[in-house]
PDB file of C-alpha atoms in Angstrom:
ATOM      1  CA  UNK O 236       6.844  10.333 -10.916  1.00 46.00           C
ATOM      2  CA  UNK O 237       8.498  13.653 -11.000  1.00 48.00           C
ATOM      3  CA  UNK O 238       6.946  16.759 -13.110  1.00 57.00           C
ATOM      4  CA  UNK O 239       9.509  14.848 -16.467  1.00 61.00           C
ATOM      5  CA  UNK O 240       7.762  11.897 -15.508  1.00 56.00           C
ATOM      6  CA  UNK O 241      10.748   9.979 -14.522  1.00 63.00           C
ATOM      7  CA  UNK O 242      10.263   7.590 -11.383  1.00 65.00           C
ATOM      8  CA  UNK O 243      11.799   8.547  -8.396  1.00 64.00           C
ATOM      9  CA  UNK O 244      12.411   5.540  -7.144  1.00 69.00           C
ATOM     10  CA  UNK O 245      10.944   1.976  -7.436  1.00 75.00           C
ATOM     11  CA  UNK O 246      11.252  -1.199  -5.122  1.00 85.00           C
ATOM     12  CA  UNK O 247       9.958  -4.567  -6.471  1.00 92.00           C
ATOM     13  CA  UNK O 248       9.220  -8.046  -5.362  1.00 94.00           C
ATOM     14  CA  UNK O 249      10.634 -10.909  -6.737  1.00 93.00           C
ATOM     15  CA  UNK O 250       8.579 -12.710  -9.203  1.00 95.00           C
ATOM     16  CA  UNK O 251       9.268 -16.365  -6.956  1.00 94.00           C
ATOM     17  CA  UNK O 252       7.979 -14.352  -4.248  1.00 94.00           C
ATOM     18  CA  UNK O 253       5.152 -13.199  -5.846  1.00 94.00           C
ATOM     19  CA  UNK O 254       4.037 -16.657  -6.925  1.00 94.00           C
ATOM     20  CA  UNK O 255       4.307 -17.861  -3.402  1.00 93.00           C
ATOM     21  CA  UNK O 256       2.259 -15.146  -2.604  1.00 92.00           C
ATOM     22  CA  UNK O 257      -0.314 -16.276  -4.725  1.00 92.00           C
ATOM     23  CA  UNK O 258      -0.123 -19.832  -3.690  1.00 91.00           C
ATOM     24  CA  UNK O 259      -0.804 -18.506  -0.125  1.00 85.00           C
ATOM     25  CA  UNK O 260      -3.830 -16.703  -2.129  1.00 76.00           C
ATOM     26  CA  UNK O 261      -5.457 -19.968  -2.195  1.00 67.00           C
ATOM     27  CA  UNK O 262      -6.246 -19.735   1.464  1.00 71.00           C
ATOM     28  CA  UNK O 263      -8.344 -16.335   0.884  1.00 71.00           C
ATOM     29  CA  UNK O 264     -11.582 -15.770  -1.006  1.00 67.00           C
ATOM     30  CA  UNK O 265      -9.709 -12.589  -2.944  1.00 87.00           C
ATOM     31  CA  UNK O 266      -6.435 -11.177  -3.575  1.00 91.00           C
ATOM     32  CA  UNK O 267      -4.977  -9.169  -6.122  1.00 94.00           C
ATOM     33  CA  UNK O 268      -1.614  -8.609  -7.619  1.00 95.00           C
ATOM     34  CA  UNK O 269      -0.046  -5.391  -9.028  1.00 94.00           C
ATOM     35  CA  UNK O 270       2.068  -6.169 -11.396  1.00 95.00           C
ATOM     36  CA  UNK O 271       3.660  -3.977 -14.797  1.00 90.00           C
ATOM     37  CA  UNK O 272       1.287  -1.733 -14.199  1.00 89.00           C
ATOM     38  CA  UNK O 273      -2.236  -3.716 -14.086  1.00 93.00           C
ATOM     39  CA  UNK O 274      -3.895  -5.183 -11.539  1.00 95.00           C
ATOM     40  CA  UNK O 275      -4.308  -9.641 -11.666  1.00 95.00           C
ATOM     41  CA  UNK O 276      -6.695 -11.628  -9.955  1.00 93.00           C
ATOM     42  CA  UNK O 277      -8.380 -14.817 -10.309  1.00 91.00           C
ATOM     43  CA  UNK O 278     -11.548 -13.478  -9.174  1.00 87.00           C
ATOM     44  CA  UNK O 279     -11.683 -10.238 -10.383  1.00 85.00           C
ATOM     45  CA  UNK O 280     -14.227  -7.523  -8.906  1.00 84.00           C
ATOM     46  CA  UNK O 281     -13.851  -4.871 -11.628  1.00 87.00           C
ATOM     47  CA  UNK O 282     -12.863  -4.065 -15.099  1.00 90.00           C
ATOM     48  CA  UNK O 283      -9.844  -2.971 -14.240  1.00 91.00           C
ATOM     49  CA  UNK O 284      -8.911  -5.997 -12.858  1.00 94.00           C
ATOM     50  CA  UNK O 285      -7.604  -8.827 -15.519  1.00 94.00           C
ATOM     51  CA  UNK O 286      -8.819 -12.396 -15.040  1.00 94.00           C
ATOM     52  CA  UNK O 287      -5.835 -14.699 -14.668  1.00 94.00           C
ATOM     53  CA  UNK O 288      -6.701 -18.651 -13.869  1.00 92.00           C
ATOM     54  CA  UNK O 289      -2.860 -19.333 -12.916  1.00 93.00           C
ATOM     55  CA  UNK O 290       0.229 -17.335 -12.128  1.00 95.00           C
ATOM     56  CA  UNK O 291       2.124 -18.363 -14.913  1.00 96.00           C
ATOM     57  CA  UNK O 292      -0.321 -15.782 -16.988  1.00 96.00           C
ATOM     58  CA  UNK O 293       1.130 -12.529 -15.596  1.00 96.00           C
ATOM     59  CA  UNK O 294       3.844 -11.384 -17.449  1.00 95.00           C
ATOM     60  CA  UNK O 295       6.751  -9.627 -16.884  1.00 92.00           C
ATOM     61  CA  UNK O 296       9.002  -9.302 -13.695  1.00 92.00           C
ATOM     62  CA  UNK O 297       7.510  -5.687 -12.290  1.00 92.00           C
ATOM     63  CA  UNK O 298       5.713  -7.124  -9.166  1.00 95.00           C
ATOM     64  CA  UNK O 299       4.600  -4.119  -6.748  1.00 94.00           C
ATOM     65  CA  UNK O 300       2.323  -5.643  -4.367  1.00 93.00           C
ATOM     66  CA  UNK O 301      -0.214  -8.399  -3.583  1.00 94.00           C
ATOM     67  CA  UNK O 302      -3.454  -7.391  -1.572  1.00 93.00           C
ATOM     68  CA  UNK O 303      -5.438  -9.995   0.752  1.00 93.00           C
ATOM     69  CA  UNK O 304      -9.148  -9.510   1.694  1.00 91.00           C
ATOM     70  CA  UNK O 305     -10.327 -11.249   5.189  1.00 89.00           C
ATOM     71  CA  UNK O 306     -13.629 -10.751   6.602  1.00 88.00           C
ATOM     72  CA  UNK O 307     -12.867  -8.636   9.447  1.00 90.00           C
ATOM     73  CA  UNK O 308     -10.573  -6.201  10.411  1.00 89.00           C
ATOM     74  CA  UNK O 309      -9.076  -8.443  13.607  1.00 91.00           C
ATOM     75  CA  UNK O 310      -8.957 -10.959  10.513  1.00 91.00           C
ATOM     76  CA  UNK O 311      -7.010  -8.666   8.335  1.00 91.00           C
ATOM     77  CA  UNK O 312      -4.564  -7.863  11.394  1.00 92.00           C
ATOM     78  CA  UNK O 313      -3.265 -11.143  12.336  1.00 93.00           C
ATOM     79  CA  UNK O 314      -3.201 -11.999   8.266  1.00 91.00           C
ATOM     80  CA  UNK O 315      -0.694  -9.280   8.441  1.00 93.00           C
ATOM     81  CA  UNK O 316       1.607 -10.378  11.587  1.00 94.00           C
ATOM     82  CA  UNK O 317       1.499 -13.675  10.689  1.00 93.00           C
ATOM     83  CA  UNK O 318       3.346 -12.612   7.472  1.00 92.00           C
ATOM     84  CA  UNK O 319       5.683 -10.074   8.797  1.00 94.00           C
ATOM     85  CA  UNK O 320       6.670 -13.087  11.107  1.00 95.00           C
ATOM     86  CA  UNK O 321       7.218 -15.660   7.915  1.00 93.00           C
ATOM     87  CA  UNK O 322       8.517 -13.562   5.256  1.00 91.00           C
ATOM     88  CA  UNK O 323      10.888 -11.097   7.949  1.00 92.00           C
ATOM     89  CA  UNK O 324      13.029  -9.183   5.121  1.00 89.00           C
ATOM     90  CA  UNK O 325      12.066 -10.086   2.207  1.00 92.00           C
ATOM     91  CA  UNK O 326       8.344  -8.290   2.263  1.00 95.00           C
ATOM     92  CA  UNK O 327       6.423  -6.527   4.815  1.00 94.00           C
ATOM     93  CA  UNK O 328       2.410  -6.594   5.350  1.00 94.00           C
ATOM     94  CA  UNK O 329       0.007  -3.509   6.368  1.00 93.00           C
ATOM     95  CA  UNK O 330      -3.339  -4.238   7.186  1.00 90.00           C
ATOM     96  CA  UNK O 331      -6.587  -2.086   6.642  1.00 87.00           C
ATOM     97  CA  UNK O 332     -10.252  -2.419   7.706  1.00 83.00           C
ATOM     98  CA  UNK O 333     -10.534  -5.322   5.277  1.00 87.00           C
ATOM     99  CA  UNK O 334      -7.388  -6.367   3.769  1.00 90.00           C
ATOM    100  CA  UNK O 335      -4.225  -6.647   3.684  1.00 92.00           C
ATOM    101  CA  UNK O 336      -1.771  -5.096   1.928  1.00 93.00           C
ATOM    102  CA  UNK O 337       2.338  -6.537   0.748  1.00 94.00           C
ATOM    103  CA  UNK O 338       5.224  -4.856  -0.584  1.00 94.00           C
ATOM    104  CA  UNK O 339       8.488  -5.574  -1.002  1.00 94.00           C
ATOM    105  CA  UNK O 340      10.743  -5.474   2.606  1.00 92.00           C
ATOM    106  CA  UNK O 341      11.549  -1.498   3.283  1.00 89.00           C
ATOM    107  CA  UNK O 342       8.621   0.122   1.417  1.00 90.00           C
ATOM    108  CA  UNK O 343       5.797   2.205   3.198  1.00 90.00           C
ATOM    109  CA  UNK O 344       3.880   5.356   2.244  1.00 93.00           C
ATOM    110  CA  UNK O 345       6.534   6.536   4.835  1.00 94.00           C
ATOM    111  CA  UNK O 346       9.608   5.862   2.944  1.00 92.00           C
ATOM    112  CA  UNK O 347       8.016   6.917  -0.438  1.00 90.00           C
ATOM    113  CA  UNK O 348       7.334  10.560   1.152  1.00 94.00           C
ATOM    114  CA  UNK O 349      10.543  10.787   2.536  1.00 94.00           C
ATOM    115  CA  UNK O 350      12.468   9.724  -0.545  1.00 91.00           C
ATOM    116  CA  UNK O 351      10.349  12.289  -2.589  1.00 90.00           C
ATOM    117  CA  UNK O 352      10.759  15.318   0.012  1.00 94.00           C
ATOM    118  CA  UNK O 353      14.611  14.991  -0.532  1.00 92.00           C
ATOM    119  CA  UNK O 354      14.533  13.526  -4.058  1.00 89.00           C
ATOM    120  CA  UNK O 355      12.473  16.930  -4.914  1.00 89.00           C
ATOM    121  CA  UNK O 356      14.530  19.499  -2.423  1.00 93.00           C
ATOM    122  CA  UNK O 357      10.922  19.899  -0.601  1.00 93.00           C
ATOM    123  CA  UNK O 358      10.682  21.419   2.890  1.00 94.00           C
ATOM    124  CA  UNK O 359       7.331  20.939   3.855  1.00 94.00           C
ATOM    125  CA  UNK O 360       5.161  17.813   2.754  1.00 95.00           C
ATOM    126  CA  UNK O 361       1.507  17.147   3.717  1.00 97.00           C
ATOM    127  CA  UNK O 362      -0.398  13.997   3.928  1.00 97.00           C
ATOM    128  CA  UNK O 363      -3.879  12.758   4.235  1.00 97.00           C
ATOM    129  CA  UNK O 364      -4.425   9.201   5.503  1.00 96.00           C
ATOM    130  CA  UNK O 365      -7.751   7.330   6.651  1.00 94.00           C
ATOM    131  CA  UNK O 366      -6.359   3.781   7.760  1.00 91.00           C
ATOM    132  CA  UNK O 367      -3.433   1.595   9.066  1.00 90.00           C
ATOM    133  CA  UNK O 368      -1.140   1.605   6.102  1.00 90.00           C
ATOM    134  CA  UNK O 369      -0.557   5.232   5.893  1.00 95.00           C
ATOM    135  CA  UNK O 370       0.354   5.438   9.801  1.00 95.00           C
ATOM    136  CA  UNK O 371       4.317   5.648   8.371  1.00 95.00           C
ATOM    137  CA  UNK O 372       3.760   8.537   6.291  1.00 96.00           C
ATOM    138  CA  UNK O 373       1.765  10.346   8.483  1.00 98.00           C
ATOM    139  CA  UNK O 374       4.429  10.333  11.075  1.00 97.00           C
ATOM    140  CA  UNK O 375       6.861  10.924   8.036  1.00 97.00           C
ATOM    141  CA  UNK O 376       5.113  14.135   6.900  1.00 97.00           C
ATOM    142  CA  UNK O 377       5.579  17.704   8.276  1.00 97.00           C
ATOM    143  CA  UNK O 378       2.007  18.011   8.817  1.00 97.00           C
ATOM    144  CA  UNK O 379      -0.470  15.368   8.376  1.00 98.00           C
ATOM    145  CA  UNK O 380      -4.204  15.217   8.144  1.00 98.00           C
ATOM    146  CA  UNK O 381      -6.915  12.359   8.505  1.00 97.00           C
ATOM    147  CA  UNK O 382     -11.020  11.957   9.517  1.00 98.00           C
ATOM    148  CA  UNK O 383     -12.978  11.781  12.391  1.00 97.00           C
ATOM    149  CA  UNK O 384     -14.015   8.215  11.305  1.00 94.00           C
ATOM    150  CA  UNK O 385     -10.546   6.479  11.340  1.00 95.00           C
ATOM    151  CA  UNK O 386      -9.149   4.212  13.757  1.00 93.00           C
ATOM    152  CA  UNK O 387      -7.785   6.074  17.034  1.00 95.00           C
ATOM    153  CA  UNK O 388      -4.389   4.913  16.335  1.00 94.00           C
ATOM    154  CA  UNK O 389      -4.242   6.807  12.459  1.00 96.00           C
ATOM    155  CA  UNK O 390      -6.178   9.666  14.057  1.00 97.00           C
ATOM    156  CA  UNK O 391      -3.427   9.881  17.209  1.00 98.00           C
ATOM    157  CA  UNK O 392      -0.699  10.381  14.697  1.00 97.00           C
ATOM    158  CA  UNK O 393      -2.028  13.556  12.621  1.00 98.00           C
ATOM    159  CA  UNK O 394      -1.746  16.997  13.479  1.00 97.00           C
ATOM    160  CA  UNK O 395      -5.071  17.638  12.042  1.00 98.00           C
ATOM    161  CA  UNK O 396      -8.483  15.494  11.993  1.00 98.00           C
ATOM    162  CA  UNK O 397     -10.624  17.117   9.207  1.00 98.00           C
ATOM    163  CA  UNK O 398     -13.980  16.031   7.906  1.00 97.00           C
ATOM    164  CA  UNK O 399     -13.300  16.336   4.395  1.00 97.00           C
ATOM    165  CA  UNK O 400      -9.949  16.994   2.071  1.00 96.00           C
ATOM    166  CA  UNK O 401     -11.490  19.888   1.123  1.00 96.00           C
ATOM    167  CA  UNK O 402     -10.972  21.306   5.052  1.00 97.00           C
ATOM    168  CA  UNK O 403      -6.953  20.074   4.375  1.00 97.00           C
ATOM    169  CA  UNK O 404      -6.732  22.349   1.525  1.00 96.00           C
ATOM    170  CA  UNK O 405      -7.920  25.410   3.153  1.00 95.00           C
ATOM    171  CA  UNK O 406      -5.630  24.748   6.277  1.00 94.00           C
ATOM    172  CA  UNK O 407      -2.655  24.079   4.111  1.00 94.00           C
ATOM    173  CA  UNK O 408      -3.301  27.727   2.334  1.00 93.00           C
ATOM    174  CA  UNK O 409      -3.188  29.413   5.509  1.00 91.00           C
ATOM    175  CA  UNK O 410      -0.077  28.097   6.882  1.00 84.00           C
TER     176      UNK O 410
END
């Protein structure tokens, strides 16, 4: 949202896809939807999470995103290809350590930074990322910061590897 809390920009996906997605769900031990603003799941780990038995219980047509859990991250990985292979246009799948992650085709932590920058008339932008999904905006930013502990592909495509976000703070105030 911008500082008059408008949003910038939104991209959705289609409530038929959504409820294929969560037919496909049925193949995986969790998933959960993000929908008008709340998170769904019919086996919800947290209170913020709202039990729903069948699709047909989440309302509205503001679908955002449907996350997978597998049990590894090789697991997660081919979860992901396999659906960028099916779904080619209309959503694309990032994976991380455990899960993985679909939005609607086009949308990345890379295109939402980019948007912003020139949405807001910004010239520099900064960005911390720790796994697989934010690979897109880290490339995307001007100068980009993630952990010792990440995967060598997300730490080959920072400028900086810090050890906390406090570290990222006190480099961006000196530059």
């Amino acid at each position: 949202r911008s500082s008059d809390l408008r949003t910038l920009h939104e991209n959705k996906i289609s409530r038929e896809t959504a409820e294929e997605l969560w037919n496909m769900g049925t193949k995986f031990p969790y998933m959960v939807v993000q929908a008008n603003g709340r998170l769904y799941s019919p086996a919800p780990t947290s209170s913020f999470q709202i039990f729903v038995k069948n699709f047909s219980e989440i309302p509205g047509n503001n679908f955002y995103g449907v996350s997978f859990y597998a049990a590894s991250e090789s697991e997660a990985a081919l979860m992901a290809r396999e659906v960028n292979i099916a779904w080619k246009g209309r959503i694309c799948a990032y994976h991380n350590s455990f899960c993985m992650d679909i939005v609607a085709a086009g949308v990345s932590k890379g295109t939402a930074l980019r948007q912003t920058k020139h949405d807001l008339n910004v010239d520099i932008m900064a960005a911390i990322g720790d796994s697989y999904n934010d690979l897109s905006m880290l490339k995307e930013a001007d100068i980009s910061f993630t952990f010792p502990g990440t995967p060598n592909e997300v730490q080959a495509n920072a400028t900086h590897i810090v050890k906390s976000v406090s570290e990222a703070l006190l480099l961006l105030q000196s530059i």
